XYZ file of C-alpha atoms in Angstrom:
663
model
C 3.555 2.703 -32.055
C 1.101 0.679 -34.136
C 3.815 -1.907 -34.783
C 4.434 -2.101 -31.033
C 0.696 -2.670 -30.463
C 0.588 -5.421 -33.074
C 3.733 -7.087 -31.764
C 2.433 -7.003 -28.187
C -0.874 -8.472 -29.283
C 0.823 -11.319 -31.131
C 2.817 -12.095 -28.009
C -0.348 -12.059 -25.912
C -2.058 -14.403 -28.354
C 0.749 -16.905 -28.218
C -0.029 -19.919 -26.069
C 2.301 -22.858 -25.435
C -0.665 -25.138 -26.059
C -2.967 -23.601 -28.668
C -3.011 -20.511 -30.854
C -6.582 -19.543 -30.022
C -5.948 -18.571 -26.397
C -7.278 -15.108 -27.297
C -10.143 -15.171 -29.815
C -9.071 -14.342 -33.345
C -11.594 -11.529 -33.603
C -9.338 -9.423 -31.341
C -7.836 -7.885 -34.479
C -7.041 -4.308 -35.434
C -8.458 -1.852 -32.915
C -9.238 -4.638 -30.459
C -5.568 -5.598 -30.454
C -4.680 -2.107 -29.322
C -7.359 -2.284 -26.643
C -5.907 -5.556 -25.420
C -2.478 -3.944 -25.287
C -3.897 -0.962 -23.391
C -5.646 -3.265 -20.946
C -2.494 -5.244 -20.270
C -0.595 -1.982 -19.810
C -3.116 -0.860 -17.191
C -2.833 -4.210 -15.414
C 0.957 -3.909 -15.479
C 1.039 -0.331 -14.188
C -1.386 -1.095 -11.366
C 0.694 -4.129 -10.372
C 3.861 -2.035 -10.516
C 2.357 0.544 -8.159
C 1.017 -2.071 -5.754
C 4.289 -3.950 -5.353
C 6.792 -1.087 -5.332
C 4.577 1.022 -3.090
C 4.811 -1.633 -0.379
C 8.414 -2.801 -0.793
C 11.542 -0.975 -1.893
C 15.238 -0.520 -1.293
C 17.388 2.509 -0.512
C 20.595 1.659 -2.325
C 22.384 4.763 -1.042
C 21.972 3.992 2.652
C 21.561 0.208 2.215
C 18.143 0.101 3.857
C 15.274 -2.242 3.067
C 12.002 -0.303 2.833
C 8.999 -2.271 4.076
C 5.413 -1.001 4.302
C 3.672 -1.153 7.644
C 0.992 -3.513 6.330
C 3.537 -6.167 5.273
C 6.153 -5.721 8.014
C 5.281 -8.860 9.972
C 4.960 -11.326 7.065
C 8.201 -10.167 5.479
C 9.947 -11.165 8.691
C 9.625 -14.655 7.233
C 10.002 -13.928 3.508
C 13.271 -11.979 3.601
C 15.191 -14.653 5.567
C 13.838 -17.240 3.117
C 14.999 -15.205 0.123
C 18.403 -14.551 1.652
C 18.869 -18.236 2.496
C 19.000 -18.810 -1.277
C 20.811 -15.652 -2.371
C 23.546 -15.393 0.295
C 23.020 -18.561 2.333
C 23.609 -22.179 1.418
C 20.114 -23.304 0.405
C 20.684 -22.824 -3.306
C 23.935 -24.760 -3.054
C 22.037 -27.526 -1.287
C 19.522 -27.638 -4.126
C 22.328 -27.904 -6.663
C 23.647 -30.906 -4.725
C 20.146 -32.455 -4.713
C 19.864 -31.881 -0.982
C 16.718 -30.664 0.731
C 16.866 -26.930 1.572
C 16.492 -26.137 5.264
C 14.138 -23.652 6.848
C 16.238 -20.588 7.763
C 14.038 -19.809 10.797
C 14.141 -23.356 12.197
C 17.621 -24.740 11.615
C 18.157 -28.395 10.878
C 14.667 -28.972 9.472
C 13.626 -29.121 5.791
C 11.473 -26.324 4.454
C 7.809 -27.240 4.726
C 6.678 -23.878 3.406
C 6.192 -23.558 -0.364
C 9.485 -21.888 -1.197
C 9.881 -22.078 -4.977
C 8.800 -18.485 -5.651
C 11.214 -17.116 -3.054
C 13.962 -19.374 -4.366
C 13.539 -17.684 -7.761
C 13.712 -14.284 -6.034
C 16.858 -15.366 -4.202
C 18.409 -16.564 -7.451
C 17.662 -13.200 -9.095
C 19.350 -11.392 -6.209
C 22.243 -13.837 -6.378
C 22.650 -12.961 -10.058
C 22.989 -9.271 -9.176
C 19.457 -7.898 -9.232
C 18.732 -5.560 -6.326
C 16.475 -7.059 -3.661
C 13.443 -4.884 -4.394
C 13.600 -5.603 -8.118
C 14.325 -9.275 -7.503
C 11.131 -9.561 -5.444
C 8.891 -7.007 -7.125
C 9.539 -8.047 -10.717
C 8.099 -11.591 -10.406
C 5.404 -10.186 -8.098
C 4.365 -7.667 -10.759
C 4.337 -10.284 -13.488
C 2.342 -12.632 -11.263
C -0.305 -10.082 -10.325
C -0.588 -8.901 -13.925
C -1.040 -12.499 -15.020
C -3.746 -12.948 -12.383
C -5.676 -9.927 -13.657
C -5.321 -11.206 -17.194
C -6.410 -14.682 -16.098
C -9.584 -13.288 -14.543
C -10.390 -11.295 -17.682
C -9.541 -14.181 -19.992
C -11.632 -16.769 -18.152
C -14.635 -14.475 -17.686
C -14.608 -13.482 -21.346
C -14.104 -17.067 -22.519
C -17.104 -18.275 -20.531
C -19.535 -15.448 -21.247
C -18.197 -13.731 -24.403
C -18.986 -10.368 -22.825
C -16.386 -7.712 -22.050
C -18.708 -6.092 -19.531
C -18.739 -9.273 -17.467
C -14.955 -9.514 -17.695
C -14.565 -5.872 -16.675
C -16.858 -6.204 -13.655
C -15.052 -9.411 -12.654
C -11.819 -7.417 -12.462
C -13.475 -4.602 -10.502
C -15.036 -7.001 -8.000
C -11.668 -8.706 -7.529
C -9.790 -5.479 -6.880
C -12.425 -3.975 -4.590
C -13.966 -6.483 -2.217
C -17.663 -6.545 -1.393
C -17.586 -7.185 2.359
C -19.640 -5.082 4.748
C -16.568 -3.596 6.426
C -17.676 -0.167 5.198
C -20.334 -0.277 7.931
C -17.578 -0.405 10.540
C -15.793 2.423 8.779
C -18.869 4.639 8.879
C -19.478 3.778 12.520
C -16.050 5.288 13.234
C -16.419 8.046 10.621
C -20.092 9.094 10.497
C -21.451 10.220 7.145
C -20.841 13.899 6.526
C -19.524 16.277 3.908
C -16.041 15.097 4.880
C -16.812 11.448 4.070
C -14.967 11.456 0.698
C -11.897 12.884 2.442
C -12.240 10.339 5.251
C -12.112 7.552 2.675
C -9.196 9.035 0.765
C -7.226 9.564 3.995
C -7.988 6.137 5.489
C -4.887 4.575 7.052
C -6.289 1.544 8.892
C -8.369 -1.351 7.615
C -11.934 -1.083 8.981
C -12.032 -4.845 9.545
C -9.116 -7.104 10.375
C -10.608 -10.298 11.752
C -9.872 -12.497 13.525
C -7.172 -10.298 15.084
C -9.467 -7.365 15.812
C -12.097 -9.624 17.371
C -14.616 -8.872 14.618
C -16.508 -11.155 12.248
C -15.170 -9.668 8.993
C -11.805 -11.166 8.118
C -8.668 -9.383 6.954
C -8.284 -11.616 3.902
C -10.450 -9.860 1.331
C -8.330 -6.801 0.519
C -5.275 -6.546 -1.718
C -3.020 -6.722 1.320
C -2.873 -10.505 1.013
C -1.277 -10.159 -2.437
C 1.324 -7.655 -1.251
C 2.134 -9.901 1.721
C 1.999 -13.301 0.023
C 3.750 -12.478 -3.231
C 3.522 -16.031 -4.554
C -0.279 -16.183 -4.210
C -1.131 -14.225 -7.362
C 1.021 -16.444 -9.587
C -0.531 -19.605 -8.151
C -4.074 -18.334 -8.665
C -3.243 -17.107 -12.163
C -1.969 -20.517 -13.253
C -5.064 -22.160 -11.772
C -7.387 -19.793 -13.643
C -5.554 -20.418 -16.899
C -5.988 -24.149 -16.343
C -9.734 -23.627 -15.919
C -9.614 -21.547 -19.112
C -7.949 -24.478 -20.860
C -10.657 -26.850 -19.650
C -13.379 -24.405 -20.700
C -11.944 -24.185 -24.199
C -11.456 -27.912 -24.683
C -14.729 -28.954 -23.068
C -16.743 -27.018 -25.649
C -16.510 -30.156 -27.770
C -18.908 -31.708 -25.270
C -21.731 -29.941 -27.065
C -20.972 -31.744 -30.318
C -21.971 -35.229 -31.237
C -19.580 -38.121 -30.847
C -19.296 -38.438 -34.609
C -18.482 -34.760 -35.092
C -15.735 -34.936 -32.502
C -14.224 -38.034 -34.037
C -14.283 -36.537 -37.536
C -12.791 -33.276 -36.253
C -9.963 -35.149 -34.569
C -9.222 -37.136 -37.723
C -9.262 -34.113 -40.041
C -7.346 -31.624 -37.921
C -4.787 -33.700 -36.020
C -2.155 -36.260 -36.853
C -2.412 -39.430 -34.880
C 0.430 -40.301 -32.569
C 1.198 -43.920 -31.836
C 0.433 -43.226 -28.193
C -2.898 -44.296 -26.763
C -4.248 -44.178 -23.243
C -6.400 -47.172 -22.366
C -10.075 -46.486 -22.351
C -10.837 -47.295 -18.690
C -14.418 -47.833 -19.877
C -15.269 -44.171 -19.508
C -15.437 -42.921 -23.093
C -15.626 -44.203 -26.611
C -12.350 -45.326 -28.144
C -11.270 -42.005 -29.661
C -7.616 -41.653 -30.549
C -5.398 -39.616 -28.271
C -3.917 -36.864 -30.445
C -0.306 -35.791 -30.176
C -1.405 -32.244 -29.366
C -3.644 -33.550 -26.578
C -0.754 -35.493 -25.120
C 1.612 -32.532 -25.234
C -0.907 -30.280 -23.536
C -1.707 -32.832 -20.846
C 1.944 -33.520 -20.053
C 2.720 -29.797 -19.988
C -0.079 -29.108 -17.515
C 0.998 -32.095 -15.442
C 4.533 -30.723 -15.230
C 3.235 -27.312 -14.150
C 0.880 -28.694 -11.508
C 3.593 -31.061 -10.323
C 5.656 -28.089 -9.099
C 2.973 -26.851 -6.731
C 4.037 -28.700 -3.552
C 7.077 -26.418 -3.580
C 5.280 -23.493 -5.206
C 1.925 -23.188 -3.414
C 0.483 -26.103 -1.475
C -3.112 -24.813 -1.034
C -3.381 -24.382 -4.801
C -2.284 -28.003 -5.181
C -5.393 -29.008 -3.244
C -7.443 -26.663 -5.431
C -6.047 -28.454 -8.482
C -6.978 -31.802 -6.924
C -10.582 -30.629 -6.588
C -10.621 -29.259 -10.141
C -9.122 -32.376 -11.688
C -11.516 -34.668 -9.825
C -14.603 -32.701 -10.818
C -13.608 -32.148 -14.435
C -12.761 -35.843 -14.771
C -16.322 -36.659 -13.715
C -18.066 -33.797 -15.524
C -16.384 -33.983 -18.941
C -16.063 -37.570 -20.205
C -14.269 -36.514 -23.374
C -11.475 -34.906 -21.356
C -10.859 -37.897 -19.111
C -7.850 -39.149 -21.017
C -6.180 -35.749 -20.870
C -7.018 -35.281 -17.200
C -5.716 -38.756 -16.418
C -2.375 -37.937 -18.062
C -2.261 -34.578 -16.262
C -2.927 -36.244 -12.908
C -0.416 -39.020 -13.492
C 2.334 -36.627 -14.583
C 1.637 -34.303 -11.663
C 1.635 -37.189 -9.184
C 5.057 -38.383 -10.345
C 6.483 -34.936 -9.587
C 4.402 -34.243 -6.500
C 5.191 -37.291 -4.400
C 8.977 -36.705 -4.103
C 8.350 -33.089 -3.118
C 5.819 -34.060 -0.464
C 8.278 -36.606 0.898
C 10.935 -33.902 1.142
C 8.514 -31.579 2.927
C 7.710 -34.201 5.541
C 11.280 -35.471 5.830
C 13.163 -34.747 9.030
C 16.793 -34.037 9.737
C 18.780 -37.157 10.742
C 19.050 -37.576 14.475
C 15.985 -35.532 15.302
C 12.426 -36.658 15.968
C 10.727 -38.682 13.238
C 8.386 -36.879 10.926
C 4.689 -36.436 11.239
C 2.091 -35.487 8.735
C 0.252 -33.034 10.911
C 2.275 -32.021 13.954
C 0.490 -30.780 17.050
C -2.968 -30.844 15.538
C -5.900 -31.400 17.848
C -5.505 -35.165 17.964
C -1.712 -35.082 18.346
C 1.090 -36.112 15.991
C 0.411 -38.658 13.274
C 3.500 -40.633 12.265
C 4.094 -41.618 8.668
C 4.097 -45.280 9.660
C 0.640 -44.868 11.178
C -0.957 -43.145 8.210
C -1.580 -46.333 6.222
C -3.544 -48.050 8.996
C -7.270 -47.621 9.463
C -6.723 -46.116 12.888
C -4.170 -43.748 11.417
C -6.550 -42.646 8.680
C -9.259 -42.064 11.276
C -6.843 -39.999 13.335
C -5.883 -38.005 10.255
C -9.530 -37.299 9.422
C -10.197 -36.138 12.968
C -7.168 -33.887 12.728
C -8.465 -32.387 9.499
C -12.084 -32.049 10.618
C -12.526 -28.477 11.812
C -15.963 -27.071 10.936
C -16.650 -23.380 11.204
C -13.511 -21.721 9.849
C -12.923 -18.549 11.901
C -16.100 -19.034 13.961
C -15.309 -22.641 14.904
C -15.660 -21.799 18.603
C -19.137 -20.308 18.192
C -20.519 -22.216 15.226
C -24.286 -22.087 14.870
C -26.415 -21.699 11.762
C -27.296 -18.043 12.531
C -23.630 -17.234 13.229
C -22.554 -19.036 10.056
C -25.004 -17.083 7.904
C -24.150 -13.818 9.642
C -20.430 -14.423 9.195
C -20.626 -15.013 5.464
C -23.141 -12.250 4.788
C -20.813 -9.798 6.534
C -17.781 -11.110 4.657
C -19.338 -11.462 1.202
C -21.863 -8.654 1.315
C -24.287 -8.681 -1.616
C -22.193 -11.412 -3.251
C -23.779 -13.775 -0.717
C -27.039 -13.294 -2.654
C -25.803 -12.643 -6.187
C -23.553 -15.699 -6.409
C -26.087 -18.442 -5.537
C -28.905 -16.763 -7.488
C -26.667 -15.901 -10.432
C -25.367 -19.455 -10.668
C -28.765 -20.630 -11.903
C -28.728 -17.977 -14.637
C -25.400 -19.191 -16.025
C -25.187 -21.153 -19.255
C -25.024 -24.875 -18.549
C -21.417 -25.140 -19.702
C -20.340 -22.297 -17.391
C -22.145 -23.962 -14.493
C -20.114 -27.128 -14.980
C -16.878 -25.169 -15.264
C -17.420 -22.983 -12.181
C -19.094 -25.468 -9.821
C -15.778 -26.393 -8.079
C -15.915 -22.994 -6.369
C -18.760 -24.407 -4.264
C -16.671 -27.451 -3.362
C -13.800 -25.219 -2.241
C -16.193 -23.155 -0.141
C -17.454 -26.315 1.571
C -13.949 -27.714 2.112
C -12.711 -24.464 3.616
C -15.616 -24.424 6.060
C -15.219 -28.042 7.176
C -11.506 -28.887 7.239
C -8.126 -27.417 8.053
C -4.861 -28.433 6.444
C -2.340 -26.540 8.548
C -1.780 -25.540 12.121
C -3.638 -22.280 11.619
C -7.258 -22.367 10.489
C -6.923 -18.827 9.110
C -4.718 -20.288 6.354
C -7.913 -21.635 4.767
C -8.507 -18.142 3.428
C -6.770 -19.185 0.185
C -9.672 -21.498 -0.666
C -12.176 -18.705 -0.090
C -10.103 -16.139 -1.987
C -10.001 -18.373 -5.033
C -13.657 -19.360 -4.736
C -14.580 -15.678 -4.536
C -12.641 -14.903 -7.721
C -14.954 -17.386 -9.427
C -17.946 -16.064 -7.511
C -17.183 -12.524 -8.661
C -17.589 -13.687 -12.253
C -21.014 -15.096 -11.407
C -22.055 -11.846 -9.734
C -20.784 -9.868 -12.718
C -22.670 -12.091 -15.149
C -25.898 -11.726 -13.194
C -25.674 -7.935 -13.016
C -24.851 -7.590 -16.704
C -27.568 -10.051 -17.705
C -30.263 -8.388 -15.616
C -29.391 -4.706 -15.771
C -27.551 -4.196 -19.068
C -28.485 -6.968 -21.477
C -32.089 -6.788 -20.216
C -32.626 -10.540 -20.365
C -34.539 -10.723 -17.092
C -37.798 -8.903 -16.442
C -37.701 -6.591 -13.409
C -41.144 -5.828 -11.949
C -41.899 -2.124 -12.143
C -39.333 -1.450 -14.856
C -41.074 -3.340 -17.665
C -44.658 -3.182 -18.906
C -46.583 -3.816 -22.073
C -46.768 -0.470 -23.902
C -50.101 0.550 -25.472
C -48.583 2.743 -28.199
C -45.352 3.574 -29.962
C -44.750 6.622 -27.743
C -45.354 4.647 -24.573
C -42.897 2.050 -25.915
C -40.181 4.705 -26.223
C -41.178 6.169 -22.869
C -40.918 2.889 -21.021
C -37.695 1.912 -22.763
C -36.111 5.116 -21.476
C -37.473 4.637 -17.965
C -36.407 0.993 -17.965
C -32.897 1.864 -19.135
C -32.444 4.658 -16.587
C -33.870 2.512 -13.829
C -31.674 -0.471 -14.630
C -28.515 1.596 -14.904
C -29.355 3.411 -11.679
C -29.882 0.168 -9.794
C -26.722 -1.277 -11.357
C -24.603 1.696 -10.290
C -26.001 1.476 -6.780
C -25.328 -2.251 -6.501
C -21.805 -1.955 -7.899
C -21.164 0.864 -5.440
C -22.252 -1.280 -2.501
C -20.219 -4.202 -3.846
C -16.998 -2.179 -4.086
C -17.191 0.455 -1.336
C -15.304 -1.604 1.240
C -12.670 -2.401 -1.355
C -12.162 1.264 -2.186
C -11.653 2.073 1.495
C -9.177 -0.801 1.830
C -7.336 0.343 -1.286
C -6.715 3.794 0.151
C -5.379 2.205 3.328
C -2.718 0.527 1.188
C -2.172 3.649 -0.923
C -1.639 5.741 2.226
C 0.702 3.219 3.807
C 4.226 4.328 4.682
C 7.443 2.350 4.596
C 9.696 1.661 7.536
C 13.449 1.211 7.162
C 15.442 -1.887 8.009
C 19.226 -1.625 7.977
C 20.571 -4.202 5.550
C 23.981 -5.762 5.098
C 26.286 -2.856 4.313
C 24.576 -0.562 6.800
C 24.072 -2.798 9.824
C 27.373 -3.684 11.539
C 26.270 -7.062 12.849
C 24.779 -8.489 9.659
C 27.738 -7.118 7.674
C 30.214 -8.889 9.974
C 28.241 -12.133 9.777
C 28.094 -12.002 5.976
C 31.848 -11.401 5.718
C 33.172 -13.657 8.472
C 30.967 -16.740 8.769
C 30.422 -19.653 6.386
C 27.158 -19.753 4.458
C 26.000 -22.874 6.288
C 26.618 -21.448 9.776
C 23.825 -21.829 12.344
C 23.166 -19.142 14.969
C 21.499 -19.416 18.343
C 19.516 -16.194 18.160
C 18.799 -13.800 21.020
C 16.011 -12.010 19.093
C 13.364 -13.188 16.681
C 12.259 -10.803 13.942
C 14.788 -9.661 11.309
C 17.754 -11.103 13.177
C 21.097 -9.943 11.692
C 22.038 -13.534 10.870
C 18.809 -13.926 8.876
C 19.550 -10.784 6.861
C 22.951 -12.263 6.054
C 21.347 -15.494 4.823
C 22.397 -17.658 7.756
C 20.089 -20.045 9.569
C 18.952 -19.350 13.109
C 17.806 -21.787 15.770
C 14.236 -20.458 15.878
C 12.773 -17.284 14.439
C 9.496 -15.703 15.464
C 7.619 -18.811 16.727
C 4.439 -18.084 14.775
C 6.195 -18.614 11.439
C 7.558 -22.047 12.321
C 4.514 -23.100 14.355
C 2.095 -22.346 11.508
C 4.210 -24.566 9.235
C 3.964 -27.480 11.678
C 7.339 -27.318 13.436
C 7.617 -28.137 17.146
C 8.261 -24.643 18.456
C 7.294 -25.576 22.013
C 10.244 -27.904 22.381
C 12.639 -25.471 20.743
C 11.499 -22.675 22.996
C 12.296 -24.792 26.061
C 15.683 -25.776 24.642
C 16.479 -22.166 23.813
C 15.851 -21.214 27.428
C 18.135 -24.014 28.630
C 20.978 -22.950 26.332
C 20.732 -19.279 27.324
C 19.785 -19.482 30.984
C 21.923 -22.405 32.124
C 25.428 -21.580 33.355
C 26.593 -25.179 33.202
C 28.460 -26.113 29.998
C 27.559 -29.748 30.669
C 23.926 -28.751 30.172
C 23.994 -26.342 27.227
C 26.982 -27.670 25.261
C 25.340 -30.978 24.250
C 22.390 -29.030 22.835
C 24.641 -26.622 20.946
C 26.450 -29.561 19.377
C 23.258 -31.516 18.674
C 21.866 -28.673 16.591
C 25.212 -27.847 14.934
C 25.121 -24.305 16.302
C 28.286 -22.435 15.357
C 27.602 -19.024 16.898
C 25.574 -17.601 19.780
C 24.292 -14.022 19.791
C 23.722 -12.288 23.123
C 21.456 -9.278 23.715
C 19.652 -7.679 26.609
C 16.255 -9.414 26.604
C 14.798 -7.786 29.703
C 11.212 -6.726 29.195
C 10.478 -9.291 26.462
C 8.627 -12.278 27.963
C 8.894 -14.204 24.683
C 12.688 -14.482 24.927
C 14.939 -16.264 27.434
C 16.378 -14.231 30.295
C 19.997 -13.738 29.251
C 22.564 -12.964 31.945
C 24.877 -10.574 30.114
C 27.420 -10.543 32.942
C 27.841 -14.321 32.777
C 28.761 -14.223 29.088
C 30.934 -11.085 29.388
C 32.874 -12.407 32.379
C 33.265 -15.992 31.187
C 33.869 -15.783 27.432
C 35.502 -13.618 24.786
C 33.175 -12.490 21.959
C 34.305 -12.637 18.353
C 32.201 -9.564 17.588
C 30.346 -6.751 19.311
C 28.702 -3.748 17.714
C 29.797 -0.184 18.384
C 26.739 0.512 20.529
C 27.346 -2.667 22.539
C 23.828 -3.946 22.001
C 24.726 -7.327 20.576
C 27.643 -9.717 21.083
C 28.523 -12.839 19.099
C 30.277 -15.816 20.675
C 31.690 -18.802 18.872
C 30.468 -22.187 20.079
C 34.019 -23.502 20.154
C 34.814 -20.879 22.820
C 31.752 -21.733 24.901
C 32.330 -25.468 24.651
C 36.074 -26.096 24.206
């Protein structure tokens, strides 16, 4: 077992850039502790992901937890479009993959994570393992990234530990809502353990406390943890390399000469720093980070903006890193621009692209973006102060909103920032910029999507809160009135040391309890969640027939939205649940009108041109009575006029071929 510990530790120490990713003093017993910590992270991640998503291989059912049911209505079709659809084939042909819930349009959503999942399923891995395995690795890496960065900045395991605790258990004031529904009593511990609904779920519950602080966002958005983890490790890289800032220019130059071989490559000075050589190791690291960041338009677009903020600030704050950051930015830009062009590209024959479709000021065409008027229009489209309280933004409401959402962190973070070492202040300051950006601008159709900026900023803020609590209440570096006095004798010295210690620990326990109580309640909501079943290909007649009898690039006009059989089979549908496409910037209003025309019109001269325009191969027909979101389908018209190529045994769904509808 000891050999396993040592081997695991050596693997953890290994960094593609430097060998000192984990401090060398983590030897012997500390190596085993590191292994134990990573094991705990891994086991917790395993529970979190498999508890919310699974697969019944016997009955061929997908098992989806109640708390992730809606979001996975988008993720599963995206995965299947790569595993059993034609999107992976399109990528291999250097063609832009199309959005499976909005046929004919390129994917604007960051799809790279789900493409990897689809590839794993395509290679034979069962769907739950294909999705949960990278999710587990990503969440484990995020936990390790938090620990690693906190320890690197403060060299204190207690700060790193509290940073993890504050991340897992949010500090919002949602526990007040919980206790208003479940008054304090002897049954309170059982009420918490049995909780099955989030106390706060704003903006959808009409309350001020948002739904984006609990772990549910990481079980829903499986790619988010990986993106945040990579970003934290980049900050860790900057923190390590920027320590040279504390040395003199001569020391740095001598260190570079003695410890590195010069490469013939030099980046021009730009007038920012002295003419130090650009080491081969520096170049390799910078290019490697540029390649990683350059994938983020397809991997996680909000994190790309976070990287832009980080790179800009670190370029200004650390002169000796400017060459590296310049190379990182240049490399990332070369990869980023083609991906952004593919995201904003449009299918030939359809409407020209726009940068921000249907934002407040209307569409902004690519040709308009370079003009002054176009830039003004873009800024007005982005300007959206207030975040979730944009419609009732006042200073009292703003303060109330963030106090309710951050709890005691709203005090600890700004106060604790001034207690940080100067180097840590420079490293962590971008969290403030992200907080400001998230409160002033929006970058998608839905303002709630800004929660990613706040989630990441709070990860940083949690470290500041942890540092303040440890500094004040454990390391005893700050005098607390009433807990410290000048003793008059040796015995009074011992007496007051004991009182001070007990008092500090008592206050610390109380504060940590208040900072994590809401998170504990939210955790039990996830732990008590139950899975629903969704019949997959092999169990569902319709999706099985589609998978076996239609080409992978077939397009379906769909008579239902969520988890349509064609989507489960990896085929594209005309328009899935409108929220998914709308939030990504697609024109769902027009498609909704066209869907009604194709289903409700009885004149082939009216609906056939639309079917052909959108390359629709099959039309599904279901009874849509009672659902105002769907077109009114006249079943008798289709049954009397056309012959279906498929109908299920319960006669709930029929499939017609377009060639039969429009001969």
